[in-house]
Tab-separated table of C-alpha atoms in Angstrom:
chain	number	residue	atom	x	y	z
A	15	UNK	CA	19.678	-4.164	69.587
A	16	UNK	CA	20.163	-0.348	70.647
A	17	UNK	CA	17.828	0.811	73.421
A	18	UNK	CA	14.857	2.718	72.619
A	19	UNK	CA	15.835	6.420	73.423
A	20	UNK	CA	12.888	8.503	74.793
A	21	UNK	CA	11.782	12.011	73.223
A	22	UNK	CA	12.840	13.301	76.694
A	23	UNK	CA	15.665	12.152	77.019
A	24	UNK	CA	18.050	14.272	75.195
A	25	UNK	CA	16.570	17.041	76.997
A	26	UNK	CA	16.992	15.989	80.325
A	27	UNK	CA	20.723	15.219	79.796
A	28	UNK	CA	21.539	18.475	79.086
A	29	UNK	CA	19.261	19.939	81.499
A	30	UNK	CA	21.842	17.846	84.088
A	31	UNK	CA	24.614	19.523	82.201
A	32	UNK	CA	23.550	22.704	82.320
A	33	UNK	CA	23.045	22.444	86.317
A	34	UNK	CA	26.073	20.824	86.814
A	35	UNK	CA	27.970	24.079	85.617
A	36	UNK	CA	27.490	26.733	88.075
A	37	UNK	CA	26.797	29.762	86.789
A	38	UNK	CA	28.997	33.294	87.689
A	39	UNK	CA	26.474	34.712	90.200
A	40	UNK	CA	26.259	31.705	92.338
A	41	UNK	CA	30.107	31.511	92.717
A	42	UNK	CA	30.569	34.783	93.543
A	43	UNK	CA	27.669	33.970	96.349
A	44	UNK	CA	29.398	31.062	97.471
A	45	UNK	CA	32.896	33.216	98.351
A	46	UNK	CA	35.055	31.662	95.817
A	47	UNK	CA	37.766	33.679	94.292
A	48	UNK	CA	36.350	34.951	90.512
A	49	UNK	CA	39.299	35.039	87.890
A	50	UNK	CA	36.782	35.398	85.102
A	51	UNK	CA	33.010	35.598	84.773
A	52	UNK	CA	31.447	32.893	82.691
A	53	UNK	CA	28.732	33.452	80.483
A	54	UNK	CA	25.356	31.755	80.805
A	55	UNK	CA	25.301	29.196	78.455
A	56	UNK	CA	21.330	30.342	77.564
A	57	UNK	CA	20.224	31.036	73.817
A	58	UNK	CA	16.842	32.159	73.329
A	59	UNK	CA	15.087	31.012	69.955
A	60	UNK	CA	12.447	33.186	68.474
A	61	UNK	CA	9.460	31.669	67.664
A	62	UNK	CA	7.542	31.057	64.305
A	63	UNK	CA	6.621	33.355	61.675
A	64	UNK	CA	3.297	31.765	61.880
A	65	UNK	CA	2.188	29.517	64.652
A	66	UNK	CA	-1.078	28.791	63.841
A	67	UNK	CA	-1.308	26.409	60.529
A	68	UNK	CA	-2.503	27.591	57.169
A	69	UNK	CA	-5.521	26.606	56.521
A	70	UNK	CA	-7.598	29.046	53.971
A	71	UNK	CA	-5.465	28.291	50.978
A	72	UNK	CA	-6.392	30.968	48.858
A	73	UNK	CA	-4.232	31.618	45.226
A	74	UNK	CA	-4.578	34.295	42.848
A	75	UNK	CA	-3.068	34.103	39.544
A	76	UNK	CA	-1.954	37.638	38.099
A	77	UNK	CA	-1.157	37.967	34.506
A	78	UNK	CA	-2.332	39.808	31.033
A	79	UNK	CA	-2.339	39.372	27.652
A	80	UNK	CA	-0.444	41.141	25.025
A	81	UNK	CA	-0.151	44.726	23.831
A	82	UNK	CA	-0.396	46.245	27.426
A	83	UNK	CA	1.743	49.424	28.081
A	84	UNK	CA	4.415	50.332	30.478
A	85	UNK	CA	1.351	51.723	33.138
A	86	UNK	CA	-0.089	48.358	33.264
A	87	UNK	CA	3.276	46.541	33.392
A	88	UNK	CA	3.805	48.508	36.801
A	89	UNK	CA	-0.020	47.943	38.130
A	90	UNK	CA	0.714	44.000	37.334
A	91	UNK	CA	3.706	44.251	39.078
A	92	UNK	CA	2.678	46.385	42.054
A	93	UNK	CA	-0.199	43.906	42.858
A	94	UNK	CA	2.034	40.770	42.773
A	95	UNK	CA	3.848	42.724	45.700
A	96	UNK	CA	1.199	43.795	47.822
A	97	UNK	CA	-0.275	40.236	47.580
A	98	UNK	CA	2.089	37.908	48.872
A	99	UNK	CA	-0.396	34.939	47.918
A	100	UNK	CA	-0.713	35.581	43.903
A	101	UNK	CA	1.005	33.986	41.073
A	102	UNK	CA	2.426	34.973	38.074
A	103	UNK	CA	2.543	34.078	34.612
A	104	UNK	CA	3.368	34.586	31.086
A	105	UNK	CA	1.380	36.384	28.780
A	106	UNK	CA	-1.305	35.473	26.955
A	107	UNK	CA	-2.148	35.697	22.891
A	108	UNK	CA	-5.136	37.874	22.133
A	109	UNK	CA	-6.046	35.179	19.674
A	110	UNK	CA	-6.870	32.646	22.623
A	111	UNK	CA	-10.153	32.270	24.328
A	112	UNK	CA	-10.598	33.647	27.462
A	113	UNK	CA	-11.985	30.096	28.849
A	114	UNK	CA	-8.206	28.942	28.462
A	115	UNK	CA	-7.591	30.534	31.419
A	116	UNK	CA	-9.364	28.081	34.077
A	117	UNK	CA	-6.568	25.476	32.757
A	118	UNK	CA	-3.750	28.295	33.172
A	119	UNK	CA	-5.165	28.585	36.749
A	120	UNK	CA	-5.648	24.618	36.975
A	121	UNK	CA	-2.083	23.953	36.030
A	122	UNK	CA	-0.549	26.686	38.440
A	123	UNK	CA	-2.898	25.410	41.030
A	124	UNK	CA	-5.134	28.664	41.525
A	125	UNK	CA	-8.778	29.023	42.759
A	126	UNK	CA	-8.568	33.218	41.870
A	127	UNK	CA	-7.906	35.437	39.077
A	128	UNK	CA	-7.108	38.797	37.908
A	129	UNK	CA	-6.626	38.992	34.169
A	130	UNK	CA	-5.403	42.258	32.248
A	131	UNK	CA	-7.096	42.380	28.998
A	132	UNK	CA	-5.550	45.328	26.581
A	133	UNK	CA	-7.349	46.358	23.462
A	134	UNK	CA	-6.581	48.649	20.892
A	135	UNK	CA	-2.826	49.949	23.025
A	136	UNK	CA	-4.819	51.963	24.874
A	137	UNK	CA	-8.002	50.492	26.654
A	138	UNK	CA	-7.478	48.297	29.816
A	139	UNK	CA	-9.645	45.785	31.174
A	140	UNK	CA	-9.756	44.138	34.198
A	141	UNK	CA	-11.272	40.765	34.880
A	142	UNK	CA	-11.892	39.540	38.505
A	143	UNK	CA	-12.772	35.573	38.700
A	144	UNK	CA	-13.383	32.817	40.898
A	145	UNK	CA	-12.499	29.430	38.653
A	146	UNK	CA	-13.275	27.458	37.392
A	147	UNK	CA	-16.975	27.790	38.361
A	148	UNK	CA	-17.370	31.385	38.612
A	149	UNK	CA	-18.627	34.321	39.235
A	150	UNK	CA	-16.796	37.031	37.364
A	151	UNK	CA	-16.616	40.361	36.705
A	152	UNK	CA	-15.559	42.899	33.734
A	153	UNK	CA	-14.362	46.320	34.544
A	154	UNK	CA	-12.504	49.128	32.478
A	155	UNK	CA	-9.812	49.971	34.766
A	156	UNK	CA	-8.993	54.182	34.187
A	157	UNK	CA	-6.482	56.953	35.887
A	158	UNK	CA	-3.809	54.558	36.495
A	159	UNK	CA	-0.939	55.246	39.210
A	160	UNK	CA	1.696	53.366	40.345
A	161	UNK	CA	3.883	52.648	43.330
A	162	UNK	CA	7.135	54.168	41.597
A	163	UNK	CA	5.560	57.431	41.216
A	164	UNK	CA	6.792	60.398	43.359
A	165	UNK	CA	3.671	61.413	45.155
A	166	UNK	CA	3.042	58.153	46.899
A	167	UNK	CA	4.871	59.148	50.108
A	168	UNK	CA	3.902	56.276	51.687
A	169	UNK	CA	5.848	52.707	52.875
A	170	UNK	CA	4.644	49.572	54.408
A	171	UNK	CA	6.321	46.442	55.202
A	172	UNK	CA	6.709	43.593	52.449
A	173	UNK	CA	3.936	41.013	52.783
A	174	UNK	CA	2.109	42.179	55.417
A	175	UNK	CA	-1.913	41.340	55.922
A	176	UNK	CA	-3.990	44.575	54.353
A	177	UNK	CA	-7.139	45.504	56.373
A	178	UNK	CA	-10.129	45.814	53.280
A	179	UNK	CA	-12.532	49.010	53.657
A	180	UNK	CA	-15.560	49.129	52.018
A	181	UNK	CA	-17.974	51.892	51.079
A	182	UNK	CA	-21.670	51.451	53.305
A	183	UNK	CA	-23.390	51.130	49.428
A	184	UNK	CA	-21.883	47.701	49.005
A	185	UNK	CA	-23.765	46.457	51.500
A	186	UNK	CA	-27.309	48.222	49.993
A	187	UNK	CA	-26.833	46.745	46.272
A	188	UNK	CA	-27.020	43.097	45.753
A	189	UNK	CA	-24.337	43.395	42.434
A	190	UNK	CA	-22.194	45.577	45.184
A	191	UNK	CA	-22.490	43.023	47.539
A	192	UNK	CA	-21.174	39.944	44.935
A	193	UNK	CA	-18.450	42.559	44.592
A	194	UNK	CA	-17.514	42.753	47.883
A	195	UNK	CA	-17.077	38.887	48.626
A	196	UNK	CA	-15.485	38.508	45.521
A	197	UNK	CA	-13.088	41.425	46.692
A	198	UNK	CA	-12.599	40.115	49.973
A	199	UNK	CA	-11.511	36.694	48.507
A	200	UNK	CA	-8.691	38.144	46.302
A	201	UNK	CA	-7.323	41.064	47.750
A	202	UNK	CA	-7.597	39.692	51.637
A	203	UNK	CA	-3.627	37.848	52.707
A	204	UNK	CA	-4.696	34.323	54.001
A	205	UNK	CA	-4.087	33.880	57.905
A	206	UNK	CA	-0.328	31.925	58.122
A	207	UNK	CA	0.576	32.180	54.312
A	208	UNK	CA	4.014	31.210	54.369
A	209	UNK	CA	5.228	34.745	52.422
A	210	UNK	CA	2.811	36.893	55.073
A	211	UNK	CA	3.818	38.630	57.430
A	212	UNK	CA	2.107	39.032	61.048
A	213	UNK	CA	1.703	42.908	61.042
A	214	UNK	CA	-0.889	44.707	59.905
A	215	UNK	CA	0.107	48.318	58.674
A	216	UNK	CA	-2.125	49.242	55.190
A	217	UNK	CA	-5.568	49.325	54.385
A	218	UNK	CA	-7.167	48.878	50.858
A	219	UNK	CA	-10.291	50.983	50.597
A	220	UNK	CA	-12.929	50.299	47.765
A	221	UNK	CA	-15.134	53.357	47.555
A	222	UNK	CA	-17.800	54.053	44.987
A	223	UNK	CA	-18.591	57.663	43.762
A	224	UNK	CA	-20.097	58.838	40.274
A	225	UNK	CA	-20.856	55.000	39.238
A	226	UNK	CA	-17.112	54.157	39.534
A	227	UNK	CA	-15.260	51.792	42.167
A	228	UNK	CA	-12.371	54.095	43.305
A	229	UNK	CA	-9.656	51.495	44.904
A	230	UNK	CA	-6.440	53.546	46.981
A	231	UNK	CA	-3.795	51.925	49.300
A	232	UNK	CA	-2.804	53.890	52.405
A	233	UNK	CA	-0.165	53.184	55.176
A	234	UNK	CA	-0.662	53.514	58.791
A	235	UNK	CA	1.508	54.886	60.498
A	236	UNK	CA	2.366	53.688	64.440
A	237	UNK	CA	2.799	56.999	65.906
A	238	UNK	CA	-0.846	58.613	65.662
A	239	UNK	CA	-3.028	56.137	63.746
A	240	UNK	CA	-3.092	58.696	60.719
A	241	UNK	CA	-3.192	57.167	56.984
A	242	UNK	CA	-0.590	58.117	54.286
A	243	UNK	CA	-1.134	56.762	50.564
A	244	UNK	CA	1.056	54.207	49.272
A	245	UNK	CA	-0.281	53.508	45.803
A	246	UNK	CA	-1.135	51.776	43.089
A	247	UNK	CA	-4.988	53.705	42.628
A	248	UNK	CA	-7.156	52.976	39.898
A	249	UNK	CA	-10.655	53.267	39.153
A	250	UNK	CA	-12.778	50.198	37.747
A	251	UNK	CA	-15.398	51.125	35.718
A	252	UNK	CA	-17.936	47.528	36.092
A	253	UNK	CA	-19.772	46.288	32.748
A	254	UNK	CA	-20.612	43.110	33.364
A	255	UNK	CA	-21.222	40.737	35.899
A	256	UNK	CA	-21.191	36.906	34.436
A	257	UNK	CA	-22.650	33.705	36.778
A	258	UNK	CA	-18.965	31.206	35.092
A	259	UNK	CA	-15.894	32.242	35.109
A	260	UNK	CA	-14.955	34.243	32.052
A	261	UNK	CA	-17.805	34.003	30.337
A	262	UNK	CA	-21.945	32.698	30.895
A	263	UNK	CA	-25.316	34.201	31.739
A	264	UNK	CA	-25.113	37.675	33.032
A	265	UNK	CA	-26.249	38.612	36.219
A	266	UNK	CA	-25.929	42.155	35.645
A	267	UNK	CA	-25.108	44.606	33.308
A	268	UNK	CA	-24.500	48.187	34.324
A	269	UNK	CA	-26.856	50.861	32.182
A	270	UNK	CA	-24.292	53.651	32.906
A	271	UNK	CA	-21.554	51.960	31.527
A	272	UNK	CA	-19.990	53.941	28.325
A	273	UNK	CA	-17.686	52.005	25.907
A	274	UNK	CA	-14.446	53.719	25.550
A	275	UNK	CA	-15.073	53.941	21.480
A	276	UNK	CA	-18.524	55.383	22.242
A	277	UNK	CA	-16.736	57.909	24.386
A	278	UNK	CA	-14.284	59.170	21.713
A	279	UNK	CA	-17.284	58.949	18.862
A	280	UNK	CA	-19.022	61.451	21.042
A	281	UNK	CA	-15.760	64.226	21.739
A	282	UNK	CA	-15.130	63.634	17.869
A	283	UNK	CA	-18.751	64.834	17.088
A	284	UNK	CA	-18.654	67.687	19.246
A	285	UNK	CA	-15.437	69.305	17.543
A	286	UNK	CA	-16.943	68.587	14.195
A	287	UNK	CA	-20.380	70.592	15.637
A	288	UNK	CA	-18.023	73.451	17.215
A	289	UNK	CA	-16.230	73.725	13.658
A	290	UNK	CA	-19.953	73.478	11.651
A	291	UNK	CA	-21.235	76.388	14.369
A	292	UNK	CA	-18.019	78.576	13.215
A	293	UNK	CA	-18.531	77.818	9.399
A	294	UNK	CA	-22.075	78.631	9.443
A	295	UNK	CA	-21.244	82.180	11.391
A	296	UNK	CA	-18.790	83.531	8.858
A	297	UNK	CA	-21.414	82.562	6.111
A	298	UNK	CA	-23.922	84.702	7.690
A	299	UNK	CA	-21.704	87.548	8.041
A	300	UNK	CA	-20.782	86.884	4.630
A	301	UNK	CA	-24.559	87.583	3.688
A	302	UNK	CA	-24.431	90.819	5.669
A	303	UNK	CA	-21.509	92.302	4.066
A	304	UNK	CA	-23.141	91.588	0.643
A	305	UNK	CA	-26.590	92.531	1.535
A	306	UNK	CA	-27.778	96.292	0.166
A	307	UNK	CA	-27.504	98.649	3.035
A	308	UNK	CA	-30.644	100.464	4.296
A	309	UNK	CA	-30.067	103.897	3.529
A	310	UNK	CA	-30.795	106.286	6.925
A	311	UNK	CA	-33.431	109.484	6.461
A	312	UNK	CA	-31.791	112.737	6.857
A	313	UNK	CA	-32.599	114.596	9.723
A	314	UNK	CA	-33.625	118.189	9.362
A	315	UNK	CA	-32.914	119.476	11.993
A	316	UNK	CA	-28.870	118.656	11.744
A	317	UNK	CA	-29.063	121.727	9.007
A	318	UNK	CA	-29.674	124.214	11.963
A	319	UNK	CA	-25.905	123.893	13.403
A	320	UNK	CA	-24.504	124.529	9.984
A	321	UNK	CA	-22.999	127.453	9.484
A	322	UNK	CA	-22.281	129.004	5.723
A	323	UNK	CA	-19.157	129.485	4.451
A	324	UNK	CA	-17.574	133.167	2.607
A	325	UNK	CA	-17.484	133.400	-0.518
A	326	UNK	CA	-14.178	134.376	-1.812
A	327	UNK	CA	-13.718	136.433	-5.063
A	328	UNK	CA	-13.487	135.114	-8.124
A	329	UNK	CA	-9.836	135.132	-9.946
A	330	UNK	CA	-9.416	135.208	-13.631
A	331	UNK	CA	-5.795	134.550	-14.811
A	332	UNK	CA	-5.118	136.037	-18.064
A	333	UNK	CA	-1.177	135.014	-18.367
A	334	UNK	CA	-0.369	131.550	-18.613
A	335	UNK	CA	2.094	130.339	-15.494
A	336	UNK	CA	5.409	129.905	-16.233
A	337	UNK	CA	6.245	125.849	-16.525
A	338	UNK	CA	8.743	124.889	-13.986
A	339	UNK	CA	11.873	123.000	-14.995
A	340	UNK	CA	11.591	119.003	-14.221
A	341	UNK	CA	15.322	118.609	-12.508
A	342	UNK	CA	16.070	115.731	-11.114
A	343	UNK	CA	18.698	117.081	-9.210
A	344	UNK	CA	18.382	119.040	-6.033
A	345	UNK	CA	21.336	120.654	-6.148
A	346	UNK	CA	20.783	121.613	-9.700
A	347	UNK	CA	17.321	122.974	-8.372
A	348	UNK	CA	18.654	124.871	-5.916
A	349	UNK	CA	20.703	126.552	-8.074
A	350	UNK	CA	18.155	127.516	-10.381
A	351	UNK	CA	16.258	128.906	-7.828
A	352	UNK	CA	19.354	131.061	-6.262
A	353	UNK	CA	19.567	132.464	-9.731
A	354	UNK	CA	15.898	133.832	-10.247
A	355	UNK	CA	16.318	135.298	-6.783
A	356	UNK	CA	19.136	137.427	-7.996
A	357	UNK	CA	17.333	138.482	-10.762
A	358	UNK	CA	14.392	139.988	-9.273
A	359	UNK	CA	16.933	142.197	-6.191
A	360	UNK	CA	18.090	143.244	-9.508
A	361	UNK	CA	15.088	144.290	-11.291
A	362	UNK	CA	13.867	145.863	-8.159
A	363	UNK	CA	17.241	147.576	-7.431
């Protein structure tokens, strides 16, 4: 039988190698004549990606269901990305129930979710889950940018970890707070993914102002810490917040939430009141036209300024004037007129 050979051993053998060759500097020490220098025979190997081992196996599954736009395509795509840990998917029929989902996840061996539900070709709503027990939350996702768009200056490295900023209020409210860990579970890279990246050099901020959750993606940049925005930005609009995934109790429900068909009831009603305002103005002018004007008192004392006019005499013609001819033309006219002139130097001649 072979001998055993020792991990060791392969090692050590061509450590003996190695020393056995003597390198350029030590025969130029030693006097010998150098005809050529030979090169170290020294390769350094870079180490791992990621040392440490994965251990936080966190998956997000990213896909929609059908009849979403060209904006959302982008958003979908922009996300899958930024998050090196997600997973895509085909698209879903609006005819299925959302709880079909928790086997899409099952099957593609996902824990997370973010679900694009499109109604109508023009509302877009986003649903954040944690399957298959939950929680899970609605939101109507508004002012949509995208990467590709020309005033994102920004650029970051592909698959690198984000740093996640939160506004102080989610900390305050307990439905903020849900928010937050459930943000923090999706959005955050795990530690040693395989498709990360050790660097940190963006930041996804979650800010809430007028009711809204405003989410932005800014760069930083090496030189002076400053932040440049990289894009996609939306704004999530929350409705509901369910205890399952995709569905269950509700553990809140947000009272300033206005449905997008609500919204367009309400700017339909106010041009119809603008256009019933302008109707029922002309009417009443109408009235005032036709109404019998209120005659004004004359002022006596407007007589004073008046002054008479003369009288001029009186005229009684007792020859009947002579009819003028009706000629149409001038020149004919002219003529006529050249020839009663010459008359009357006559007469008076």
């Amino acid at each position: 039988m072979a001998a055993k050979r020792k991990r060791g051993a392969l090692a050590a053998g061509k450590a003996k190698r190695a020393r056995s060759a003597p390198s350029a500097g030590e025969a130029v020490a030693e006097g010998g004549p150098r005809e050529r220098s030979v090169p170290p025979q020294e390769y350094s190997i870079p180490p791992p990606v990621s040392q440490g081992k994965w251990k936080n196996k966190e998956r997000v599954l990213i896909f929609s269901s059908r009849g979403i736009n060209f904006r959302t395509r982008h958003l979908m795509q922009d996300l899958r990305t930024l998050m090196p840990h997600s997973k895509a998917d085909t698209k879903m029929d609006r005819k299925d129930q959302l709880f079909v989902i928790n086997e899409v996840c099952e099957m593609k061996n996902c824990n997370k979710c973010i679900f694009f539900e499109a109604k109508k070709k023009q509302d877009l709503y986003m649903w954040l889950s944690n399957t298959p027990q939950g929680p899970s939350a609605k939101f109507l996702v508004q002012n949509i940018h995208t990467l590709a768009e020309l005033k994102m200056t920004g650029n970051c490295l592909r698959g690198s970890r984000p740093l996640l900023s939160f506004d102080p209020i989610f900390d305050r409210e307990p439905h903020y707070a849900l928010l937050k860990e459930l943000f923090i579970q999706i959005f955050s890279t795990p530690q040693y993914h395989p498709k990360s990246q050790p660097f940190v050099d963006h930041v996804f901020t979650f800010t809430v102002t007028d009711e809204r959750i405003w989410f932005r993606n800014y760069q930083i940049i090496e030189e002076d810490a400053s932040l440049v925005e990289i894009g996609p930005r939306f704004v999530l609009n929350l409705i509901k917040i369910f205890q399952g995934s995709f569905g269950g109790p509700t553990l809140y429900e947000n009272p300033h939430y206005q449905s997008p068909n609500m919204h367009r009831r309400l700017l339909r009603l106010s041009v119809a009141a603008k256009f019933r305002e302008k109707q029922q103005v002309k009417e009443v002018q109408k009235i005032k036209k036709k109404g019998t004007k209120v005659l004004v008192e004359e002022d006596p004392t407007e007589v004073v300024f008046e002054t008479p006019a003369e009288e001029k005499p009186v005229e009684i013609q007792l020859v009947k004037p002579e009819s003028k001819p009706i000629v149409k033309d001038k020149k004919k006219l002219r003529k006529i007129q050249r020839k009663k002139q010459k008359k009357l130097f006559r007469t008076e001649g």
